[in-house]
Coordinates of C-alpha atoms and ligand atoms in Angstrom, one line a residue:
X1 CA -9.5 -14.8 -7.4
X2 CA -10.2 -14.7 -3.8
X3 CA -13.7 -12.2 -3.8
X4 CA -14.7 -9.9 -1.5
X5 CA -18.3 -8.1 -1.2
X6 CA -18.2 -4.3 -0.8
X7 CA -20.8 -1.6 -0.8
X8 CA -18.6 0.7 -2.8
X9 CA -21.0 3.8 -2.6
X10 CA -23.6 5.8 -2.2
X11 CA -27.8 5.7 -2.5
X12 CA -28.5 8.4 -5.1
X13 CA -31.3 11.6 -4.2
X14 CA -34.9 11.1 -5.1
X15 CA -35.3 13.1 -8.2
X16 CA -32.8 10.6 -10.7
X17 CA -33.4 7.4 -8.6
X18 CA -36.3 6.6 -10.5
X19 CA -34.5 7.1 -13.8
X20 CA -31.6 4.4 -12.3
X21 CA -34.3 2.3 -11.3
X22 CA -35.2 1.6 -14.6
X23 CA -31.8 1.7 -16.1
X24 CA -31.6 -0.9 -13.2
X25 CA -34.2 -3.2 -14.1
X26 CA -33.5 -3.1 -17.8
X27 CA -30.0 -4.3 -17.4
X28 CA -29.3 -6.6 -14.5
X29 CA -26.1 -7.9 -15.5
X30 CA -24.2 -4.6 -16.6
X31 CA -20.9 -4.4 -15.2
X32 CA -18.2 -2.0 -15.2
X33 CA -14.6 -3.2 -14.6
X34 CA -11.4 -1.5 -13.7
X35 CA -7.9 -2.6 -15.0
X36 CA -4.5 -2.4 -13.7
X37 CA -1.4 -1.1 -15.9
X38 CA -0.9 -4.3 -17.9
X39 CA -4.8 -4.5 -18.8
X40 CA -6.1 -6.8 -16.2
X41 CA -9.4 -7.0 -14.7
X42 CA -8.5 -6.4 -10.8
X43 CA -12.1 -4.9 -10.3
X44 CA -16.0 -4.7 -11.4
X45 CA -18.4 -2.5 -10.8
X46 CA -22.1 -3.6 -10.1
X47 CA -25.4 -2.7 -8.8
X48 CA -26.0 -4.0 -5.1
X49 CA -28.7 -6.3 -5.6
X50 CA -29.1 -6.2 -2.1
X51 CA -30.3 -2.8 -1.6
X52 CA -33.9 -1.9 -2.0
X53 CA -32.9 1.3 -3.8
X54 CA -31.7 -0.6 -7.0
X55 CA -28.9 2.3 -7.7
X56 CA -26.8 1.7 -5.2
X57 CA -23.0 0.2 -7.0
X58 CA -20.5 -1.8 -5.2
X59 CA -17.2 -3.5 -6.4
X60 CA -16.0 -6.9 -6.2
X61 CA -12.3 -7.2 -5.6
X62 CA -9.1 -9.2 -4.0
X63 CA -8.9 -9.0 -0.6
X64 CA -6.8 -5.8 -0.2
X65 CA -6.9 -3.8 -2.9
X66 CA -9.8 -2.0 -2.1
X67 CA -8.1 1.1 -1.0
X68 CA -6.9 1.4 -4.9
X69 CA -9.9 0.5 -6.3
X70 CA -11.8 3.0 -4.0
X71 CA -9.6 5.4 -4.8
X72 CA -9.5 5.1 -9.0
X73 CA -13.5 4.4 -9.1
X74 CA -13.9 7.7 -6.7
X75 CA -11.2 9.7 -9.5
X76 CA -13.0 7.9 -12.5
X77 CA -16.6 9.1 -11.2
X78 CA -15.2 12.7 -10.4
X79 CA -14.0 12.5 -14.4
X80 CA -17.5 12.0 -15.5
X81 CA -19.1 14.8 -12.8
X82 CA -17.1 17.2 -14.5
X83 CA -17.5 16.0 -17.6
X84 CA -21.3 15.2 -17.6
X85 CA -22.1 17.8 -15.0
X86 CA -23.7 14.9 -12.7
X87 CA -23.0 14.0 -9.0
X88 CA -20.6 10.9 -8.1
X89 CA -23.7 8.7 -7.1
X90 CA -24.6 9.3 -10.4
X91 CA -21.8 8.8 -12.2
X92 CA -21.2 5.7 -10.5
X93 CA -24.8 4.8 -12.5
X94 CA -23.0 5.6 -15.4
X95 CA -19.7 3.7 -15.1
X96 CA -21.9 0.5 -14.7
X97 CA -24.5 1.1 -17.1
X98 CA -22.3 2.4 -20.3
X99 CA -19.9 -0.7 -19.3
X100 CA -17.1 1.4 -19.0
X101 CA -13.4 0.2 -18.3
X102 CA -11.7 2.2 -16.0
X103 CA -7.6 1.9 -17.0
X104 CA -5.2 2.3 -13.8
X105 CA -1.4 2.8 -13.2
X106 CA -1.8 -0.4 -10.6
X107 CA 1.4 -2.5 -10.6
X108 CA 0.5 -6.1 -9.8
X109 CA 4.0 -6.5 -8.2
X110 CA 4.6 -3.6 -6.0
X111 CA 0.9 -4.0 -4.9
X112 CA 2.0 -7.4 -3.4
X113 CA 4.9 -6.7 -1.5
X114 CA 3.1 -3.6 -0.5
X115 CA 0.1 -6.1 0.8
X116 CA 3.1 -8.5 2.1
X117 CA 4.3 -5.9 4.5
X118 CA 1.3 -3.6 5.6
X119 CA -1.5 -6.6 5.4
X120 CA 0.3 -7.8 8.9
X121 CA -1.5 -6.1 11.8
X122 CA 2.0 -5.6 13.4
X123 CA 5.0 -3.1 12.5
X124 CA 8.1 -4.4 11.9
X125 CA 8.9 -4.5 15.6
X126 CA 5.9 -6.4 16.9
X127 CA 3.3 -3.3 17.7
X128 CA -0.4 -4.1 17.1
X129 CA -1.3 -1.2 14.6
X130 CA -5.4 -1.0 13.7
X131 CA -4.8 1.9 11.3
X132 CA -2.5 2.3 8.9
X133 CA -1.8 3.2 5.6
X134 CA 1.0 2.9 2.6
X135 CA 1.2 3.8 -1.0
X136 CA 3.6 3.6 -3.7
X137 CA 4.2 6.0 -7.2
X138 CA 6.4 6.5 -9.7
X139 CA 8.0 10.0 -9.9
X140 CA 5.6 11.2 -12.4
X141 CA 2.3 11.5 -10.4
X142 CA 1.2 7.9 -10.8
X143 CA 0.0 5.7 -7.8
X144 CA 1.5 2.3 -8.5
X145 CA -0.2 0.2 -5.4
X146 CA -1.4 1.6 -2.3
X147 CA -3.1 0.3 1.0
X148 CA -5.3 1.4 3.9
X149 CA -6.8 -0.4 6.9
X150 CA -9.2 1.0 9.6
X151 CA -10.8 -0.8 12.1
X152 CA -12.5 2.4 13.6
X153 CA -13.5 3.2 10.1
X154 CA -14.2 0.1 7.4
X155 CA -15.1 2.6 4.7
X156 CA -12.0 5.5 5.3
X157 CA -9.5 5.9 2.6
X158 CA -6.3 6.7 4.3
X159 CA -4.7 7.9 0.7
X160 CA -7.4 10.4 0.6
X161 CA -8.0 11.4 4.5
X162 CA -7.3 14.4 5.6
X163 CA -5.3 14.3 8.1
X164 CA -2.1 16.0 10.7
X165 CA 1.5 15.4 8.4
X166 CA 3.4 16.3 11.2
X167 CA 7.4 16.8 10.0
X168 CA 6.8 15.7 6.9
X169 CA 5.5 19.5 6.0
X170 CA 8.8 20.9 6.4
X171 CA 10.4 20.0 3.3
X172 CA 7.7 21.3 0.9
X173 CA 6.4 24.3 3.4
X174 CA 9.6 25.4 4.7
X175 CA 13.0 24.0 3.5
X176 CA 11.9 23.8 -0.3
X177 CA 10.7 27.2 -0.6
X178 CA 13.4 28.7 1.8
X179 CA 16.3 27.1 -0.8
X180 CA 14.2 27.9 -3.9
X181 CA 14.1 32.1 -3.0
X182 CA 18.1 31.6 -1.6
X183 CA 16.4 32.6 2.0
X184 CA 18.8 29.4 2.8
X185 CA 21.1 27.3 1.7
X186 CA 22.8 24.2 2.5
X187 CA 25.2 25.5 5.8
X188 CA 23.7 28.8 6.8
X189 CA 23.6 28.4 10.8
X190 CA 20.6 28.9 13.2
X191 CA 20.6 28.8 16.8
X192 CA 18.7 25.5 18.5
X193 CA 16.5 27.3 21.0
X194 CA 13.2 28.6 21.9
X195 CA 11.2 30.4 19.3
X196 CA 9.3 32.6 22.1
X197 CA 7.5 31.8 25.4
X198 CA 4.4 31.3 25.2
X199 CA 1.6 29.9 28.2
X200 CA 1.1 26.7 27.8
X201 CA -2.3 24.5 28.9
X202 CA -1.2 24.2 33.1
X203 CA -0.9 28.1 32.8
X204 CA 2.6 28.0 33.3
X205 CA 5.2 30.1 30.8
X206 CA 7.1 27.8 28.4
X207 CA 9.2 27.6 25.7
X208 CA 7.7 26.8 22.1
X209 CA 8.4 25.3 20.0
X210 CA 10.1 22.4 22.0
X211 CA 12.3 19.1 20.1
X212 CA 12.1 16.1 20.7
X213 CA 15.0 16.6 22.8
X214 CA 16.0 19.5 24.9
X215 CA 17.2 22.8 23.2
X216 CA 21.4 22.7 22.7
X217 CA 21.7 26.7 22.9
X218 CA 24.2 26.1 20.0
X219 CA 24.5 26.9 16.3
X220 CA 22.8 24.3 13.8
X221 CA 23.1 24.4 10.0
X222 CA 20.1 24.4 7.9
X223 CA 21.1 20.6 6.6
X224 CA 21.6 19.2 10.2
X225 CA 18.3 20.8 11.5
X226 CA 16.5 18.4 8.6
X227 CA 18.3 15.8 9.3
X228 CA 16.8 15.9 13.0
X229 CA 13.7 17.4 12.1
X230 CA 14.4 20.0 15.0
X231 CA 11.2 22.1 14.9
X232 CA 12.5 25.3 16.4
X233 CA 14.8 26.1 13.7
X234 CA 12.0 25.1 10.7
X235 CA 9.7 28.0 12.7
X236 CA 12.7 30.3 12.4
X237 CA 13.4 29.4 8.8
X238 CA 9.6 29.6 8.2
X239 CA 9.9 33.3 9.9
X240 CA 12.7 34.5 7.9
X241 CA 10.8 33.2 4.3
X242 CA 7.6 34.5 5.2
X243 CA 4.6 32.8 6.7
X244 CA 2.3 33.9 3.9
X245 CA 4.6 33.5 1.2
X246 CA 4.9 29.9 2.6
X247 CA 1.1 29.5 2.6
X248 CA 0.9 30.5 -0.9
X249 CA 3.5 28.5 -2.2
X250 CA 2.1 24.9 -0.8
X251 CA -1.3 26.1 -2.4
X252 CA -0.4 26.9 -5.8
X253 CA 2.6 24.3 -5.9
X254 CA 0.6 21.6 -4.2
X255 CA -2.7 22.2 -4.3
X256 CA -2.6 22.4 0.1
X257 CA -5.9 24.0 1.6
X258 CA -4.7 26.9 3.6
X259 CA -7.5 29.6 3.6
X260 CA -7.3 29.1 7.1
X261 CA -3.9 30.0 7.9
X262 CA -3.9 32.7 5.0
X263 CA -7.0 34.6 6.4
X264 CA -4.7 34.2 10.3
X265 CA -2.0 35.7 7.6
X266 CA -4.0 38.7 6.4
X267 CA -5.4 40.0 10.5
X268 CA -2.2 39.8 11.5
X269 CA -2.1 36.7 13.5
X270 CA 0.5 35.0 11.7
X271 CA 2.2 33.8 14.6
X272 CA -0.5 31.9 16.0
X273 CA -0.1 29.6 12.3
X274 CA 3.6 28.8 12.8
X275 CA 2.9 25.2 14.1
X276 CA 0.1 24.6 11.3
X277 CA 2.6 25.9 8.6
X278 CA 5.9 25.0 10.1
X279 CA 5.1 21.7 12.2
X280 CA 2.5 20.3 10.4
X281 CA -0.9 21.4 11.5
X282 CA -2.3 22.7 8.9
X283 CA -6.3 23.3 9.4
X284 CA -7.8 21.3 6.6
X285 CA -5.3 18.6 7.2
X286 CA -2.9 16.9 4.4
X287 CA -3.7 14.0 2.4
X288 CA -1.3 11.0 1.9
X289 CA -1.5 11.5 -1.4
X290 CA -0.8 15.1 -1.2
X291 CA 2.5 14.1 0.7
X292 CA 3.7 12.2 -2.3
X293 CA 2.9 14.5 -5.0
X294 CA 5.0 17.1 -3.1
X295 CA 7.8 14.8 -2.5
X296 CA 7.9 13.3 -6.3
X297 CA 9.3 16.9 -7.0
X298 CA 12.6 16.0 -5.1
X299 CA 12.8 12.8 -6.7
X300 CA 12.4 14.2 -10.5
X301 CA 14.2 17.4 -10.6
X302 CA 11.3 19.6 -9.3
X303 CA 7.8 18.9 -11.5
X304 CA 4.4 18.3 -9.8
X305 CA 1.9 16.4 -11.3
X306 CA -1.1 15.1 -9.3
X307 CA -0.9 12.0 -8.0
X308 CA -3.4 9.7 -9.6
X309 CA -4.2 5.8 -10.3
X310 CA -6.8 6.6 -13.7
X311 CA -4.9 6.5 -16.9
X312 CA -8.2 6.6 -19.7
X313 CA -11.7 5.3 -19.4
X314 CA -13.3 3.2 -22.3
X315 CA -17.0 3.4 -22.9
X316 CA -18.5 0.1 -23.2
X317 CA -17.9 -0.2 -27.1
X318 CA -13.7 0.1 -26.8
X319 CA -14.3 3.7 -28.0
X320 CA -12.2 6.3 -25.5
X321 CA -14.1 8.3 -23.3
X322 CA -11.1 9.7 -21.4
X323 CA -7.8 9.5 -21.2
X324 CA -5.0 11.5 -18.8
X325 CA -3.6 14.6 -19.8
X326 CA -2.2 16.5 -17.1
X327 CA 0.1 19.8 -17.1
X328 CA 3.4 19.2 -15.8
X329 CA 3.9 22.5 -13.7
X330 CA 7.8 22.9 -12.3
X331 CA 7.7 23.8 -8.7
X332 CA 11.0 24.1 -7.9
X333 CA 14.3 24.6 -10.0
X334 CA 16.4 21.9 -10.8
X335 CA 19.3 22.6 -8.7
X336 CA 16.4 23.1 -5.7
X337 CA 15.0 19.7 -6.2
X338 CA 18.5 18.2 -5.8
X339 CA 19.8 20.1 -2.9
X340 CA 16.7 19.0 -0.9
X341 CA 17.0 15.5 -2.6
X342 CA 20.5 15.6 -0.6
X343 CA 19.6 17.0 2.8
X344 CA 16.8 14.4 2.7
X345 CA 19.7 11.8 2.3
X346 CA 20.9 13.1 5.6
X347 CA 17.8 11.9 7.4
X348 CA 18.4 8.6 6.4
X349 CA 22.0 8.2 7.3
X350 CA 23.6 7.6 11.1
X351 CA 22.1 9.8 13.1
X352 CA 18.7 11.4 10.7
X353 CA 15.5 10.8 12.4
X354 CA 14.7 8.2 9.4
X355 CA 17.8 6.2 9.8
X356 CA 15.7 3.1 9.3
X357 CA 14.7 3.4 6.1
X358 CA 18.2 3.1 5.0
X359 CA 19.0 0.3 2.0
X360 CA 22.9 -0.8 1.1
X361 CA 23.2 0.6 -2.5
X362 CA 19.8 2.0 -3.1
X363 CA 19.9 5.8 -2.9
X364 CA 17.4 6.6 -0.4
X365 CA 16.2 10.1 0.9
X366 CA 13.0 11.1 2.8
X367 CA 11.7 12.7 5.7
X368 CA 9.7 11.4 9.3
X369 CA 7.2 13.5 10.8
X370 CA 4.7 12.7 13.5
X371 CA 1.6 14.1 15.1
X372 CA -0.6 13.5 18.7
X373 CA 2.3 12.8 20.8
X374 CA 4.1 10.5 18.3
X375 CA 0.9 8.1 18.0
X376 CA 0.7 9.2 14.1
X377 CA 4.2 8.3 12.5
X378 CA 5.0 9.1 9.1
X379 CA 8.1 8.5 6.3
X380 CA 7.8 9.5 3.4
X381 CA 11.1 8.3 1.0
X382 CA 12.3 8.2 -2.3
X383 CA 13.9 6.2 -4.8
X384 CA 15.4 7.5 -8.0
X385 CA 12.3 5.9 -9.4
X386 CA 9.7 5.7 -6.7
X387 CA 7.7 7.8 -3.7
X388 CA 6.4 5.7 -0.6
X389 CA 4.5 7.2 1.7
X390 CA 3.9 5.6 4.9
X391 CA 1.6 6.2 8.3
X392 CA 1.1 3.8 10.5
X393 CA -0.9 4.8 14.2
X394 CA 0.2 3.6 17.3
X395 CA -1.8 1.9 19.7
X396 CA 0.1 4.8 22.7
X397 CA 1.8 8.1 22.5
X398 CA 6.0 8.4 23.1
X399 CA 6.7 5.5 21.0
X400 CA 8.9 5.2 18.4
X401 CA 8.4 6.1 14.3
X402 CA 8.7 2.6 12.7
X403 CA 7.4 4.2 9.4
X404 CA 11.1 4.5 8.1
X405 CA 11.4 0.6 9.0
X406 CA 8.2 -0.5 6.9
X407 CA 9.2 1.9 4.3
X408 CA 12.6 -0.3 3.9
X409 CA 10.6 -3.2 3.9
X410 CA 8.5 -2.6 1.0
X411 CA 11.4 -1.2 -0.8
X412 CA 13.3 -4.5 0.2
X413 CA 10.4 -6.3 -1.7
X414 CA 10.4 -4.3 -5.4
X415 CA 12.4 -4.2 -8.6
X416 CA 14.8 -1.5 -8.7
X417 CA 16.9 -0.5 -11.8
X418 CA 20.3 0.2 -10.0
X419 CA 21.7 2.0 -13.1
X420 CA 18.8 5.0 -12.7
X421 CA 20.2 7.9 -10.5
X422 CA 19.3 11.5 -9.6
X423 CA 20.6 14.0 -12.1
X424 CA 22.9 16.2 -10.7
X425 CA 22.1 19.6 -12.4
X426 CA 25.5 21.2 -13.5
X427 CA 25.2 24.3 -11.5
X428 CA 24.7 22.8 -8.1
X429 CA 28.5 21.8 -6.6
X430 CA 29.6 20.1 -3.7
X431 CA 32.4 21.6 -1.6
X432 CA 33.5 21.4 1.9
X433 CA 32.3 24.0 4.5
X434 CA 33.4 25.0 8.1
X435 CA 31.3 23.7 10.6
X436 CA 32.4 26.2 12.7
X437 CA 30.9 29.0 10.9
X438 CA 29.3 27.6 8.3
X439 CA 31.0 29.3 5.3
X440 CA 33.0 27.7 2.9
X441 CA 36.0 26.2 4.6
X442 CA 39.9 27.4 3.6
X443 CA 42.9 25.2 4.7
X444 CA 42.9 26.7 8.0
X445 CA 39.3 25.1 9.1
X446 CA 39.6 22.6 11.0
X447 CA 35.9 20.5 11.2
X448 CA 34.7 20.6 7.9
X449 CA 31.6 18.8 6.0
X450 CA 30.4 18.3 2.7
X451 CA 27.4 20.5 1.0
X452 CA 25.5 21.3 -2.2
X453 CA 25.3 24.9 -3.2
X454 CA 23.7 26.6 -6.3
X455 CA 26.5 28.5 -7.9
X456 CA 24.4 31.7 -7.5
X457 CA 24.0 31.5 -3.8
X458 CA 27.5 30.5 -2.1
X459 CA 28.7 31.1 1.0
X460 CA 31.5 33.6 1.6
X461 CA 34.6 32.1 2.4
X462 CA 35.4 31.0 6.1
X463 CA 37.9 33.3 7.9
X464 CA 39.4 30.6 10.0
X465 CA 43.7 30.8 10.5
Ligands
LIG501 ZN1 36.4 27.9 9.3

């Protein structure tokens, strides 16, 4: 196994460094390990004999997996501080000292065609990319493989960075919500223009919020406006569900921080939180791995469960000290979760911002987003039986989201069971509405389109002749 040294944490206060010291000293070679989902050793856990402090742990791994193994040790110590009522450093202490075997959801095989495609410095086109990021689950809250490189950072975690999701909010902050209370549904119509003027930073009046291409003054429906990730139709969708009732929802559903935008809410400034709610810019930023615990729930029929890479931890003598037990909560209904699994299909056929990420006979549905002038690019995508999350940063602004592209590349690289599908819940149906008006079409419509619909929330017959 090709070695790596890292300083995997964190020098420990004064008052229990002494106490480590001596656990130090009494017990050079203790080692914890971690273990990936078949049992074997991808990790262990050490003190850093190099450090003066004698307390200070570090992990040996392969050459690219440290983002995982940074990321399971980090949720294994946070186990122990709530158990044990210590801080991490400490509890890092403990993992080595006790000998304890920290049991992950790794998968050896998606981990290496995720390292085949995102270890490259360049995206799929050729662009040198110094930070980036990818990650892999099931749809069941487990972390499978992920990936993170930063060259202005050698220690950030990408999965676990706060950061700008860009597009990539809308589905689980507007559209989600919006077709869970029937606000919308698959074909209601909204007009592609300005939200409202507002000044912008030359002091000059402007429209907000602007597309990536220039307004069409022409009637959109709710599926087409996802599809293109038009962002002044997802501010007036986000108006007509409610700004707070938004803010709510992606905090209890998701776990999102947005005391920010929810005091902004309460003094009446929700206006001036449209862009963090609707566009992605939430305060307290958006994890990867928040991304892909909200998007599982379109993949599985609407049921959150934190994503997470620890399964159980052993104390040094086999015996279990932990082991996973998380509440499945149901976000959205079923008939919810597969209407948005559908519109997200959209955005990967001809024409959908995420066109790339589109795979001959795997059925693919996901969402781009991107932040600071296109340099951030996100896609996050689904499989009947993954979530990938992808961000890669580009070297300029205005160029384009290759995200969908990688994301079809380390799908083009794993196992997939073809005979596993969405399920269709039985009272969600697909008919044909007018795309004139947007209702359900009659003989006499001429342009007419596919949609699902909840049986409860139909359109009204189109009055075409
Ligand atoms: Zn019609």
């Amino acid at each position: 196994m090709n070695r790596k040294r890292i300083v995997g944490a964190v020098a420990v206060s004064a008052a229990c460094a002494l106490l480590a010291c001596v656990g130090h000293v009494l017990s050079v070679e203790k080692n914890g390990v971690v273990v990936d989902a078949e049992g074997n050793e991808i990790a262990r856990l050490m003190y850093d004999n190099r450090m003066d402090d004698g307390q200070t742990v570090r992990y040996d791994c392969e050459d690219g997996y440290e983002a995982y193994i940074d990321l399971a040790c980090r949720e294994a110590a946070k186990i122990l501080c709530d158990r044990e009522g210590v801080r991490e450093a400490e509890a890092f202490q403990m993992l080595v000292e006790e000998e304890m075997t920290i049991q992950t959801t790794l998968c050896q095989d998606v981990m290496k065609g995720l390292l085949d495609v995102c270890g490259e410095e360049q995206t799929p086109s050729g662009i040198l990319v110094s930070e980036r990021c990818a990650a892999v689950g099931d749809t069941k809250g487990h972390i499978l493989a992920c990936y993170s490189h930063s060259v202005e950072d050698a220690s950030r975690n990408y999965v676990t960075y706060p950061t700008y999701a860009g597009s990539t909010i809308k589905s689980l902050s507007v559209y989600g919500p919006a077709v869970e209370d029937d606000v919308v549904c698959w074909s209601d119509l909204y007009m592609d223009s300005a939200y409202c003027r507002i000044v912008n930073a030359d002091g000059e009046e402007a429209d907000w919020p602007v597309n990536t291409r220039n307004y069409t003054n022409r009637m959109w429906t709710v599926q087409e406006a996802l599809k293109k990730s038009n962002n002044a139709i997802a501010v007036k969708i986000l108006k007509d569900y409610g700004v707070g009732n938004s803010c709510r929802f992606i905090r209890e559903a998701f776990g999102l921080k947005t005391e920010a935008e929810e005091r902004a809410v309460l003094e009446g400034k929700e206006d001036d939180v449209l862009s963090n709610i609707a566009l992605g810019y939430l305060e307290a930023g958006v994890t990867m791995r928040d991304l892909m615990g909200g998007y599982q729930t379109f993949a599985n029929g609407g049921s959150y469960t934190p994503m997470h890479a620890v399964t159980a931890i052993k104390s040094g003598s086999g015996a279990e000290y932990y082991k996973e037990d998380f509440e499945v909560t149901r976000v959205f209904s079923a008939e919810t979760a597969y209407i948005m699994n559908r519109m997200l299909k959209t955005v990967v056929e001809e024409g959908g911002t995420g066109a790339a990420a589109f795979i001959e006979g795997l059925d693919i549905c996901g969402k781009t987003g991107t932040s600071d002038e296109s340099r951030d690019n996100w896609f996050v995508g689904m499989t009947p039986e993954y979530v990938c999350a992808v961000w890669y940063r580009l070297p300029r602004a205005g160029m384009e989201n290759e995200s969908p592209a990688v994301f079809r590349e380390i799908m083009e690289r794993m196992e997939h069971r073809k005979e596993i599908g969405y399920q269709k819940p039985e009272d969600v149906v697909e008919v044909a509405y007018c795309e004139k008006t947007g209702l359900l079409a009659n003989d006499f419509c001429v342009e007419r389109q596919n949609g699902y619909y909840k049986k409860q929330n139909m359109p009204e017959k189109c009055d075409c002749r």
